XYZ file of C-alpha atoms in Angstrom:
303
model
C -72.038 17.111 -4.136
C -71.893 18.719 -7.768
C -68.670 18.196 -8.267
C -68.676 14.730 -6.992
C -71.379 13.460 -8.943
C -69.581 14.637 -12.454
C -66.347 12.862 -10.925
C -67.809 10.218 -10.933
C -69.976 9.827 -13.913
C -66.548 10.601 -15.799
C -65.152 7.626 -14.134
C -67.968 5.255 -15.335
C -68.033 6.565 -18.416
C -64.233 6.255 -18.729
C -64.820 2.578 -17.812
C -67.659 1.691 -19.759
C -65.025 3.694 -22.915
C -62.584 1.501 -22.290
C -63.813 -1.649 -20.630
C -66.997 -2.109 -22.569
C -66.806 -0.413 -26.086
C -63.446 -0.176 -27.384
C -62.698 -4.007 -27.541
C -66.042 -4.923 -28.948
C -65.438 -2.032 -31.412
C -61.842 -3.163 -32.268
C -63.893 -6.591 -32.514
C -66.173 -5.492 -34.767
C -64.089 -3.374 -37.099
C -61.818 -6.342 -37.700
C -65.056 -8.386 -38.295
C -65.999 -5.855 -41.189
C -62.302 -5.735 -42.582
C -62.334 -9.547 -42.428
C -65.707 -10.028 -43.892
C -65.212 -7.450 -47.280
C -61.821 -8.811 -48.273
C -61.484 -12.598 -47.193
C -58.406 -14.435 -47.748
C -57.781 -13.881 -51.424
C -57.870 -9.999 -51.105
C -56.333 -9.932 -47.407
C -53.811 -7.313 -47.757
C -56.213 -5.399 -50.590
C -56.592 -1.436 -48.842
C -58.067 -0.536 -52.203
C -60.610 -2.665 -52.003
C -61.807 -1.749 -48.540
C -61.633 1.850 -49.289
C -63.831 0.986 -52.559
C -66.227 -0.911 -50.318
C -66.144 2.248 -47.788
C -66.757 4.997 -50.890
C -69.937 2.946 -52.135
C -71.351 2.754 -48.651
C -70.758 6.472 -48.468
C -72.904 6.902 -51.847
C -75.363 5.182 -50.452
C -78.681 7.340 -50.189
C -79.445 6.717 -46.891
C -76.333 7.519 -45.598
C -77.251 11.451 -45.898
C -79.805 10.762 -43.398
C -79.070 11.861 -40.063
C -81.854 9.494 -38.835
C -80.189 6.829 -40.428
C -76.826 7.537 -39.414
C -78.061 7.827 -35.926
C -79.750 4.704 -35.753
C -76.082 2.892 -37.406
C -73.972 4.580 -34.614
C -76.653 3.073 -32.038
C -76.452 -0.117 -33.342
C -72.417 -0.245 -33.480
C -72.604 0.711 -30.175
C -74.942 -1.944 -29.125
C -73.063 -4.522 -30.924
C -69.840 -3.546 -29.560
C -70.783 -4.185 -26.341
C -72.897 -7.072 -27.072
C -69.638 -8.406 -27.739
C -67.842 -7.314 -24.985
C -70.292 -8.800 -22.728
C -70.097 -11.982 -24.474
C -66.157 -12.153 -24.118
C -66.449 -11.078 -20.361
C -68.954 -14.383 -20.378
C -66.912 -16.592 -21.642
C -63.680 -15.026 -19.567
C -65.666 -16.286 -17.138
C -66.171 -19.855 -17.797
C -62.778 -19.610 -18.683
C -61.474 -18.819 -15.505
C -63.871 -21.936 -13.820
C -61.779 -24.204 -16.714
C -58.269 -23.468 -15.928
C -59.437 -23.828 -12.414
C -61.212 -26.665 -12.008
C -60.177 -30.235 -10.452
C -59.785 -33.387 -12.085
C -63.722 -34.510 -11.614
C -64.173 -36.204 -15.874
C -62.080 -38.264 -17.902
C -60.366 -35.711 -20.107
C -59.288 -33.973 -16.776
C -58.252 -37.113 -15.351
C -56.482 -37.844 -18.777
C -54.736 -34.653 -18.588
C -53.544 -34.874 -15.112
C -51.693 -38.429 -15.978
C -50.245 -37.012 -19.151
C -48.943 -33.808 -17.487
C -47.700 -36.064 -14.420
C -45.835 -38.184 -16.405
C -43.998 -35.112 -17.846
C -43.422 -33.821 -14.689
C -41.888 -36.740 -13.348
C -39.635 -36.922 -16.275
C -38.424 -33.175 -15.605
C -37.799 -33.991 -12.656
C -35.791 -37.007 -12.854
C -33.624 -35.134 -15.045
C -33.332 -32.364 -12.404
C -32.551 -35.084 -9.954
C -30.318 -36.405 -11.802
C -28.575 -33.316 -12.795
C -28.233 -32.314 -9.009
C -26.442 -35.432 -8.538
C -24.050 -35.009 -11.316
C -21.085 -33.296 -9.518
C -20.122 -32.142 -13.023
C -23.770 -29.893 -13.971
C -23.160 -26.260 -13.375
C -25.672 -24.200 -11.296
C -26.976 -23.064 -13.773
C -28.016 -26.176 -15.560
C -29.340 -27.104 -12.425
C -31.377 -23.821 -12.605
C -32.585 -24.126 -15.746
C -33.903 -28.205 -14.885
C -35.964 -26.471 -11.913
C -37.336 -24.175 -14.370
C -38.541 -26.508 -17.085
C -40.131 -28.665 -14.115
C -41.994 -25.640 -13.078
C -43.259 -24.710 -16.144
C -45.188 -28.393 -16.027
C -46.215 -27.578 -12.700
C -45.133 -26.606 -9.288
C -45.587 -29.377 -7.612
C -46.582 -33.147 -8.507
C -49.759 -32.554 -11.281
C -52.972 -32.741 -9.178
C -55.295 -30.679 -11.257
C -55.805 -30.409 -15.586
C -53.577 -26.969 -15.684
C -50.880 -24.761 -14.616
C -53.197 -22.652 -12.882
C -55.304 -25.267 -11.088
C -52.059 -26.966 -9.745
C -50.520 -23.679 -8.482
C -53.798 -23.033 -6.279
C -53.394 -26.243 -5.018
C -50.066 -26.081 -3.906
C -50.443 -23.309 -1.731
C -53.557 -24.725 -0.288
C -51.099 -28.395 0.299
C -48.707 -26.055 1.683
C -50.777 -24.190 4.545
C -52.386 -27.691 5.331
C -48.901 -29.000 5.629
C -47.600 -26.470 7.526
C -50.306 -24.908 9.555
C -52.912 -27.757 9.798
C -55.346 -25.453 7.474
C -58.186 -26.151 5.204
C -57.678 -22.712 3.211
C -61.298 -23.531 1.263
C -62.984 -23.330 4.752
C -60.695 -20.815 6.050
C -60.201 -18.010 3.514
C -63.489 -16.298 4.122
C -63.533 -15.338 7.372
C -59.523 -14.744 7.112
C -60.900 -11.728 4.544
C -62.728 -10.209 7.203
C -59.292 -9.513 9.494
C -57.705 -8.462 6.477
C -56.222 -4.956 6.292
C -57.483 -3.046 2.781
C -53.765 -2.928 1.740
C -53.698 -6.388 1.736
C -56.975 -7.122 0.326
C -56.471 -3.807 -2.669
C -53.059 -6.345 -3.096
C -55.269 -9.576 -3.044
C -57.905 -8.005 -5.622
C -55.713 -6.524 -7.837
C -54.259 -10.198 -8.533
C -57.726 -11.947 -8.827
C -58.807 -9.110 -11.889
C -55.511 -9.793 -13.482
C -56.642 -13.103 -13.098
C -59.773 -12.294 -15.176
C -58.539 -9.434 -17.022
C -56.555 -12.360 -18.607
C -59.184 -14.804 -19.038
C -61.129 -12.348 -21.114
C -57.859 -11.213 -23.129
C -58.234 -15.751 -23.909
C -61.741 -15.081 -24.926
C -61.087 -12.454 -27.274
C -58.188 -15.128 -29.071
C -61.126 -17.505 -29.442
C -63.065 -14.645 -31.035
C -60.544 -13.716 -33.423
C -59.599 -17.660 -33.705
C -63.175 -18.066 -35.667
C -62.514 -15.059 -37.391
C -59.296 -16.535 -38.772
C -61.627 -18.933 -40.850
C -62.868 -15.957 -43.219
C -59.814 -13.973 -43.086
C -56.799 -15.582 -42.250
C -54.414 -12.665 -40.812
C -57.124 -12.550 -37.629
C -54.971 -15.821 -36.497
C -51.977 -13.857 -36.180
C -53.962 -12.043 -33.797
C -55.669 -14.583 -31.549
C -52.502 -16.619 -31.401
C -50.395 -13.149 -29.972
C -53.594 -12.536 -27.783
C -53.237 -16.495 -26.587
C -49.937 -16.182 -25.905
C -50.407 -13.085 -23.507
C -53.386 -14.023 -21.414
C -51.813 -17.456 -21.070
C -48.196 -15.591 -19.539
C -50.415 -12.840 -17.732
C -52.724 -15.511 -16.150
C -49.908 -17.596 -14.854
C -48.148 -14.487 -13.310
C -51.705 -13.531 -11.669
C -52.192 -16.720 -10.383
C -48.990 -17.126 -8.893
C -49.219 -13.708 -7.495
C -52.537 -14.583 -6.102
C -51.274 -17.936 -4.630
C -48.196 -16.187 -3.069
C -50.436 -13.345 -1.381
C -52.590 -16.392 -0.104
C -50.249 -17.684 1.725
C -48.835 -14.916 2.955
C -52.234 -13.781 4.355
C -52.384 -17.365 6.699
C -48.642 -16.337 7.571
C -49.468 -12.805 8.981
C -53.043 -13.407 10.023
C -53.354 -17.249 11.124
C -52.653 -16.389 14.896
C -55.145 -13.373 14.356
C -57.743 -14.997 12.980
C -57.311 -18.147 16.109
C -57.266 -15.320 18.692
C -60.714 -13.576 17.519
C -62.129 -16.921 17.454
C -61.092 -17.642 21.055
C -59.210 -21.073 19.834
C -55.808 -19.123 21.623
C -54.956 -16.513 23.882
C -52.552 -14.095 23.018
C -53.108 -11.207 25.353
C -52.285 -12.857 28.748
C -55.734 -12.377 30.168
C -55.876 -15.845 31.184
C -53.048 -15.885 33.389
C -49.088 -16.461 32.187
C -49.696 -19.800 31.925
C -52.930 -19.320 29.898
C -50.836 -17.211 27.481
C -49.781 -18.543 23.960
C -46.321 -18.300 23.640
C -45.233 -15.912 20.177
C -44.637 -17.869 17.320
C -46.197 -19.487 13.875
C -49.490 -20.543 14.341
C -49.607 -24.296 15.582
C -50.725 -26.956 13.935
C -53.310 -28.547 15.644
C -54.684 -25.254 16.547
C -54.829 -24.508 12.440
C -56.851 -28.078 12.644
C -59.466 -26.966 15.167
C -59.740 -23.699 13.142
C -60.347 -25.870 10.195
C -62.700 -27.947 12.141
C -65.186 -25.109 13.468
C -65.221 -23.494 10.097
C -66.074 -27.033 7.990
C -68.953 -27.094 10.666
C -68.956 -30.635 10.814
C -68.893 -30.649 6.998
């Protein structure tokens, strides 16, 4: 049990190293930098190793009380502001999320529609151009995607991809995937749901990565090279939360593909072991439709 225990405490505190202090502390040290020399005296090391001597010289620093009680407090404050970036991750994932329900949504949705429409006119159009090579054609798809995948429904890229796999089960299988996906995670297999998870904290692994550019982003205001950083960290959470997303919408459907029937079977809507009789039997194949609309049915619960 020893050994066990210490594995584990290494673990956590291998998490709480790297999960909960180190960004906060990277936070805080550029705070410090950013604070002594400001934007006249951005690139000044000599100055911020002057600052650093006279701290040094500083009586109090000899104390080991006092440095003990500074280390604490970094400490603290580093993961003050770690937990305050995993906060706002947070609300950050519920944004790029969330469904047209106010006006600036709404406003967004027309304004990303009508760009979408034009891209894909133009891919239209090239298609029916005899003269556009594929790979024109290719590249038309492409920019239409990056608008959305499918007709703008929601304010973002992430909202609308989310959406169109849930359009695409209900058009396919029948399926309400809000009322369905919870009791479809019960019949998962851990492979599939290890696969599943992974995606959704990539998901919010990059949401916090956009929390920390809006950190930095104020920073920018007293010392101006901190943009350079929150626009690079903007740039990356915004490609690694599309690629989660779309990794997590893919693995969605995939999970009604594989375990649709299973899921109908357990809950008695269809009968694929025969016990019924031949005739009582559900012959192989996709899930149908209407049963995926009396699964959807009995899990809305009259909703």
């Amino acid at each position: 049990m020893n050994p066990l225990l210490t594995t584990l405490g290494g673990r956590l505190a291998e998490r709480w190293l790297n999960q909960l202090l180190l960004p906060g502390a990277l936070f805080l040290g550029a705070c410090a930098v950013g604070g002594t020399l400001g934007h006249a005296h951005w690139h000044d090391v000599d100055r911020l190793a002057d600052s650093l001597d006279a701290l040094a010289r500083r009586p109090a620093a000899d104390r080991p009380g006092t440095a003990a009680v500074l280390a604490a407090a970094g400490l603290l404050l580093a993961s003050a502001a770690t937990l305050a970036a995993q906060f706002l991750g947070a609300a950050l994932e519920r944004l790029w999320l969330r469904d047209a329900a106010d006006p600036l949504s709404r406003a967004l949705v027309r304004r990303r529609g009508e760009r979408w429409r034009r891209a894909d006119a133009a891919r239209i159009a090239a298609i029916r151009d005899a003269r556009t090579p594929p790979e024109e054609i290719e590249r038309r798809y492409r920019a239409r995607d990056r608008i959305a995948p499918a007709e703008p429904s929601r304010p973002t890229w992430c909202g609308d991809r989310m959406q169109a796999a849930a359009q695409r089960v209900a058009e396919v299988y029948g399926i309400d995937l809000v009322a369905l996906w919870p009791r479809l995670w019960l019949v998962l297999a851990e492979p599939a749901q290890r696969q599943i998870g992974v995606a959704r904290d990539s998901f919010a692994a990059a949401c916090r990565l956009a929390a920390w550019a809006a950190g930095y982003a104020v920073l920018a205001a007293w010392w101006w090279p901190a943009a350079a950083i929150a626009l690079t960290a903007a740039a990356v959470a915004r490609a690694r939360a599309r690629e989660a997303v779309d990794a997590l919408a893919v693995l969605a459907e995939a999970a009604v593909d594989v375990h649709g029937r299973e899921l109908a079977a357990l809950t008695g809507l269809i009968d694929t072991t025969g016990a019924g009789g031949a005739a009582g039997a559900e012959p192989a194949g996709p899930l149908p439709h209407q049963t995926g609309e009396r699964l959807s049915e009995l899990f809305r619960k009259g909703d």
